[in-house]
Short mmCIF file of C-alpha atoms in Angstrom, two decimals:
data_model
loop_
_atom_site.label_atom_id
_atom_site.label_comp_id
_atom_site.label_asym_id
_atom_site.label_seq_id
_atom_site.Cartn_x
_atom_site.Cartn_y
_atom_site.Cartn_z
CA MET A 147 0.00 0.00 0.00
CA SER A 148 1.34 3.42 -0.94
CA THR A 149 1.73 5.82 1.95
CA TYR A 150 2.20 9.55 2.10
CA PHE A 151 5.83 9.08 3.09
CA SER A 152 6.62 6.57 0.32
CA HIS A 153 5.09 8.97 -2.19
CA ARG A 154 7.28 11.80 -0.91
CA ARG A 155 10.36 9.59 -1.15
CA GLY A 156 9.47 8.78 -4.77
CA VAL A 157 9.11 12.41 -5.67
CA ALA A 158 12.41 13.22 -3.99
CA ALA A 159 14.14 10.44 -5.91
CA VAL A 160 12.84 11.72 -9.23
CA ALA A 161 13.93 15.26 -8.38
CA ALA A 162 17.40 14.06 -7.45
CA GLY A 163 17.70 12.15 -10.71
CA LEU A 164 16.74 15.17 -12.76
CA ALA A 165 19.24 17.30 -10.87
CA ALA A 166 21.98 14.76 -11.53
CA ILE A 167 21.25 14.91 -15.25
CA ALA A 168 21.03 18.68 -15.37
CA ALA A 169 24.27 19.35 -13.52
CA PRO A 170 26.73 18.06 -16.15
CA LEU A 171 24.67 19.64 -18.91
CA ALA A 172 24.88 23.00 -17.21
CA LEU A 173 28.64 22.63 -16.80
CA GLY A 174 29.45 21.11 -20.16
CA SER A 175 27.14 23.03 -22.48
CA PRO A 176 28.10 26.43 -23.85
CA SER A 177 26.14 29.30 -22.43
CA SER A 178 24.04 31.56 -24.61
CA ALA A 179 26.85 34.08 -24.35
CA GLN A 180 29.32 31.51 -25.67
CA THR A 181 27.11 30.41 -28.57
CA SER A 182 26.70 34.02 -29.65
CA ARG A 183 30.36 34.94 -29.22
CA ASP A 184 31.51 37.44 -31.81
CA SER A 185 35.30 37.56 -31.71
CA ASP A 186 35.72 40.33 -34.26
CA GLY A 187 32.79 42.41 -33.04
CA ASP A 188 31.23 42.70 -36.49
CA GLY A 189 27.73 41.79 -35.38
CA MET A 190 27.83 38.26 -36.77
CA PRO A 191 28.37 35.36 -34.32
CA ASN A 192 31.42 33.16 -34.80
CA ARG A 193 29.30 30.05 -35.32
CA TRP A 194 27.35 31.66 -38.16
CA GLU A 195 30.50 32.95 -39.84
CA VAL A 196 32.22 29.58 -39.64
CA ALA A 197 29.11 27.81 -40.96
CA HIS A 198 29.16 30.10 -44.00
CA HIS A 199 32.93 29.97 -44.51
CA LEU A 200 33.60 33.51 -43.37
CA ASN A 201 36.46 34.52 -41.09
CA PRO A 202 35.15 34.97 -37.51
CA HIS A 203 38.32 36.81 -36.53
CA ARG A 204 38.12 39.48 -39.19
CA ALA A 205 35.42 42.14 -39.23
CA ASN A 206 33.67 41.57 -42.55
CA ALA A 207 30.11 42.69 -41.91
CA ARG A 208 30.33 45.17 -44.79
CA GLY A 209 31.61 42.57 -47.24
CA ASP A 210 29.49 41.03 -49.99
CA VAL A 211 30.99 37.64 -50.77
CA ASP A 212 28.37 36.56 -53.31
CA HIS A 213 28.11 39.97 -55.02
CA ASP A 214 24.33 40.06 -54.75
CA GLY A 215 24.21 43.62 -53.44
CA LEU A 216 23.42 42.60 -49.87
CA ARG A 217 26.17 42.96 -47.27
CA ASN A 218 27.12 39.99 -45.09
CA ILE A 219 25.51 41.55 -42.04
CA GLY A 220 22.28 41.95 -44.00
CA GLU A 221 22.40 38.28 -44.98
CA PHE A 222 22.84 37.33 -41.32
CA ARG A 223 20.01 39.51 -40.06
CA ARG A 224 17.60 38.06 -42.61
CA GLY A 225 18.68 34.43 -42.24
CA LEU A 226 20.06 34.25 -45.80
CA ASP A 227 23.10 32.56 -47.31
CA PRO A 228 25.97 35.04 -47.81
CA ARG A 229 27.49 32.77 -50.44
CA ASP A 230 24.37 32.37 -52.56
CA GLN A 231 23.19 35.28 -54.72
CA ASP A 232 19.65 33.94 -54.65
CA THR A 233 19.02 32.12 -51.37
CA ASP A 234 15.43 31.10 -52.16
CA ASP A 235 16.13 30.25 -55.83
CA ASP A 236 13.27 32.37 -57.16
CA GLY A 237 15.37 34.08 -59.83
CA ASP A 238 15.60 37.39 -57.96
CA ASP A 239 18.92 38.14 -56.25
CA ASP A 240 18.81 38.63 -52.47
CA GLY A 241 20.02 42.22 -52.70
CA ASP A 242 17.38 43.06 -55.29
CA GLU A 243 14.59 41.62 -53.17
CA VAL A 244 15.67 43.57 -50.11
CA ARG A 245 16.36 46.78 -52.00
CA ASP A 246 13.08 46.73 -53.91
CA GLY A 247 11.17 46.64 -50.65
CA TYR A 248 8.01 45.27 -52.25
CA ARG A 249 5.66 43.34 -50.01
CA SER A 250 5.27 40.88 -52.86
CA THR A 251 8.87 39.68 -52.66
CA ASP A 252 10.78 38.12 -49.77
CA PRO A 253 14.41 36.95 -50.18
CA ALA A 254 13.68 33.93 -47.98
CA ASP A 255 10.45 32.89 -49.76
CA ALA A 256 10.46 31.89 -53.43
CA ASP A 257 6.75 32.61 -53.88
CA THR A 258 5.93 35.29 -51.33
CA ASP A 259 2.29 35.77 -52.30
CA ASP A 260 1.69 32.05 -52.88
CA ASP A 261 0.15 32.62 -56.29
CA GLY A 262 2.16 29.92 -58.04
CA THR A 263 4.53 32.38 -59.73
CA LEU A 264 8.10 32.70 -58.48
CA ASP A 265 8.98 36.15 -57.14
CA GLY A 266 11.58 36.58 -59.86
CA ASP A 267 8.92 36.16 -62.52
CA GLU A 268 6.59 38.69 -60.94
CA ASP A 269 6.50 42.32 -62.09
CA ALA A 270 6.13 44.20 -58.80
CA ASP A 271 6.33 47.70 -60.33
CA HIS A 272 4.20 46.80 -63.37
CA ASP A 273 6.75 48.06 -65.89
CA GLN A 274 6.57 44.95 -68.09
CA VAL A 275 9.99 43.77 -66.84
CA ASP A 276 10.21 40.78 -64.50
CA ASN A 277 11.70 41.42 -61.07
CA GLU A 278 14.65 39.19 -61.87
CA ASP A 279 15.55 41.19 -64.98
CA GLU A 280 15.26 44.69 -63.51
CA ASP A 281 19.00 45.10 -62.85
CA ASP A 282 20.41 43.23 -65.85
CA ALA A 283 21.51 46.43 -67.57
CA THR A 284 23.22 47.95 -64.55
CA GLU A 285 24.89 45.24 -62.47
CA ARG A 286 28.63 44.77 -62.67
CA CYS A 287 30.08 41.83 -64.56
CA VAL A 288 31.39 40.35 -61.32
CA ALA A 289 27.80 40.24 -60.12
CA ASP A 290 26.49 38.84 -63.39
CA ASP A 291 23.88 36.30 -62.42
CA ALA A 292 25.08 32.91 -61.25
CA ASP A 293 25.07 29.89 -63.56
CA SER A 294 25.29 26.97 -61.15
CA ASP A 295 25.49 24.24 -63.78
CA SER A 296 27.68 26.18 -66.27
CA ASP A 297 25.31 25.59 -69.16
CA GLY A 298 25.35 29.21 -70.35
CA VAL A 299 21.91 30.08 -69.00
CA ASP A 300 21.87 31.92 -65.68
CA ASP A 301 19.89 30.43 -62.83
CA GLU A 302 17.31 33.21 -62.88
CA ASP A 303 16.40 32.46 -66.51
CA GLU A 304 16.26 28.68 -66.20
CA ASN A 305 12.96 28.90 -64.37
CA GLU A 306 11.53 30.79 -67.34
CA ASN A 307 12.74 28.12 -69.74
CA GLY A 308 11.49 25.30 -67.55
CA THR A 309 14.99 23.85 -67.18
CA ASP A 310 16.91 22.78 -64.07
CA PRO A 311 19.52 25.32 -62.86
CA GLU A 312 21.47 22.45 -61.30
CA ASP A 313 21.54 20.27 -64.46
CA ALA A 314 23.42 21.42 -67.55
CA ASP A 315 21.36 19.12 -69.78
CA SER A 316 17.93 19.06 -68.17
CA ASP A 317 16.26 16.87 -70.78
CA GLU A 318 19.28 14.58 -71.15
CA ASP A 319 19.28 14.89 -74.94
CA GLY A 320 23.02 15.49 -75.26
CA THR A 321 22.63 19.24 -75.86
CA ALA A 322 23.45 21.67 -73.05
CA ASP A 323 20.51 23.79 -71.94
CA GLY A 324 22.28 26.92 -73.16
CA ASN A 325 22.44 25.54 -76.69
CA GLU A 326 18.75 24.69 -76.77
CA ASP A 327 16.19 27.06 -78.28
CA ALA A 328 13.21 26.74 -75.92
CA ASP A 329 11.06 29.37 -77.65
CA GLU A 330 12.14 28.33 -81.16
CA ASP A 331 13.08 31.87 -82.17
CA GLY A 332 16.37 30.91 -83.77
CA VAL A 333 18.42 32.19 -80.83
CA ASP A 334 20.08 29.82 -78.38
CA ASP A 335 18.76 30.11 -74.82
CA GLU A 336 22.20 31.22 -73.62
CA ASP A 337 22.02 34.25 -75.92
CA ALA A 338 18.34 35.08 -75.63
CA ASP A 339 18.75 37.74 -72.95
CA ASP A 340 22.05 39.26 -74.08
CA ALA A 341 21.91 42.97 -74.83
CA ALA A 342 23.59 44.21 -77.98
CA ASP A 343 26.13 46.14 -75.91
CA ASP A 344 26.64 43.41 -73.31
CA ALA A 345 29.99 44.16 -71.71
CA CYS A 346 29.96 40.88 -69.81
CA SER A 347 30.11 38.58 -72.82
CA THR A 348 33.88 38.13 -72.93
CA ALA A 349 35.91 35.42 -71.23
CA ASP A 350 35.48 34.95 -67.50
CA GLU A 351 32.87 37.68 -67.15
CA GLY A 352 29.94 35.83 -65.62
CA GLU A 353 27.14 33.81 -67.20
CA ASP A 354 26.96 36.06 -70.23
CA ASP A 355 30.32 34.64 -71.30
CA ASP A 356 27.93 32.17 -72.75
CA ASP A 357 29.16 30.37 -75.84
CA ASN A 358 29.60 26.90 -74.37
CA GLY A 359 30.16 25.11 -77.63
CA SER A 360 27.36 25.98 -80.03
CA GLU A 361 27.76 27.32 -83.53
CA ALA A 362 30.22 30.14 -84.22
CA GLY A 363 28.65 33.53 -84.48
CA ASN A 364 26.66 33.37 -81.29
CA ASP A 365 26.46 36.51 -79.22
CA GLY A 366 28.84 34.88 -76.79
CA ASP A 367 31.63 35.12 -79.38
CA ARG A 368 31.41 38.86 -79.89
CA ALA A 369 33.86 41.31 -78.38
CA ALA A 370 32.69 43.45 -75.51
CA ALA A 371 31.38 46.84 -76.41
CA GLU A 372 33.01 49.90 -74.92
CA GLY A 373 31.59 50.95 -71.60
CA GLY A 374 30.11 48.56 -69.16
CA ARG A 375 27.62 47.78 -66.50
CA THR A 376 29.04 49.76 -63.63
CA VAL A 377 26.15 50.83 -61.42
CA TRP A 378 26.28 48.94 -58.14
CA TYR A 379 24.79 49.03 -54.73
CA ALA A 380 25.05 47.24 -51.43
CA VAL A 381 22.42 47.18 -48.74
CA VAL A 382 22.21 45.75 -45.25
#
C-alpha cells in the first residue's frame, strides 16, 4: 500500500535524478553568451560565420561575398546565405529583393504571395519587366547572375525556360541547356537575354560569357562593347 511518506520519497528520488542529469549539462554546455560569441565584433556570431565559410576573426560585416548587393551583415540579419546570390532560388537576387522593398517579394520565400509564380517572374512595379531582370543592364560583370550548372543560362532564366539550374542538360538529350532554343526563335537560350552592348560577354565575365560550344557567331563570341555595366549598390 502506498503511503504519504513513500510517495514523498518517490518524488524526492525523481527530483534528485533530474538534478543529476542537469548538472553536467549545465557545466558542459556552452552558455548563450558563448554560442553568440563574436570575436571580431562585427555583429555576426562566430558560429554563423564559420558555418558560411567567413572569417570569424576578421570584421567583414560590410563585405558582400556573393556579389548580390546585400552585405554579409544583411544576410545574417535576414537568415540568408551570404554565399548564394539567390538564397530562395526564385530568380531574384537577395540584394534586389531587399532593395526593392516590395511586399510581394521576400528573399527567404520563393513565392511570397503564394500565387504559383516565383517572385523573380513577378513584375512588382508593373513596368513589363520581370523582377529578376530589372537590374540586368546595370549590375557589374562580377555580379552577373550565377550559372550553377555552367550551361550558359543563368539560374534566374532557367525557371523561365522550364529547365533545371542544377543540371546542364535538363532533358538529357546530349545538348546543353544553353544551346537549346526553348522558344524556337532561332536564338540559343544562352544568348536570348544578351543585350547588344553586353559588356559581360567576354571570357570569365559571368554567365553572359555564354558560348559553351554551339555554332560560331553566337552573341557569346562577340567582343565586348566599350563601356560597361558599372552601377552597383550594397544594402544591409
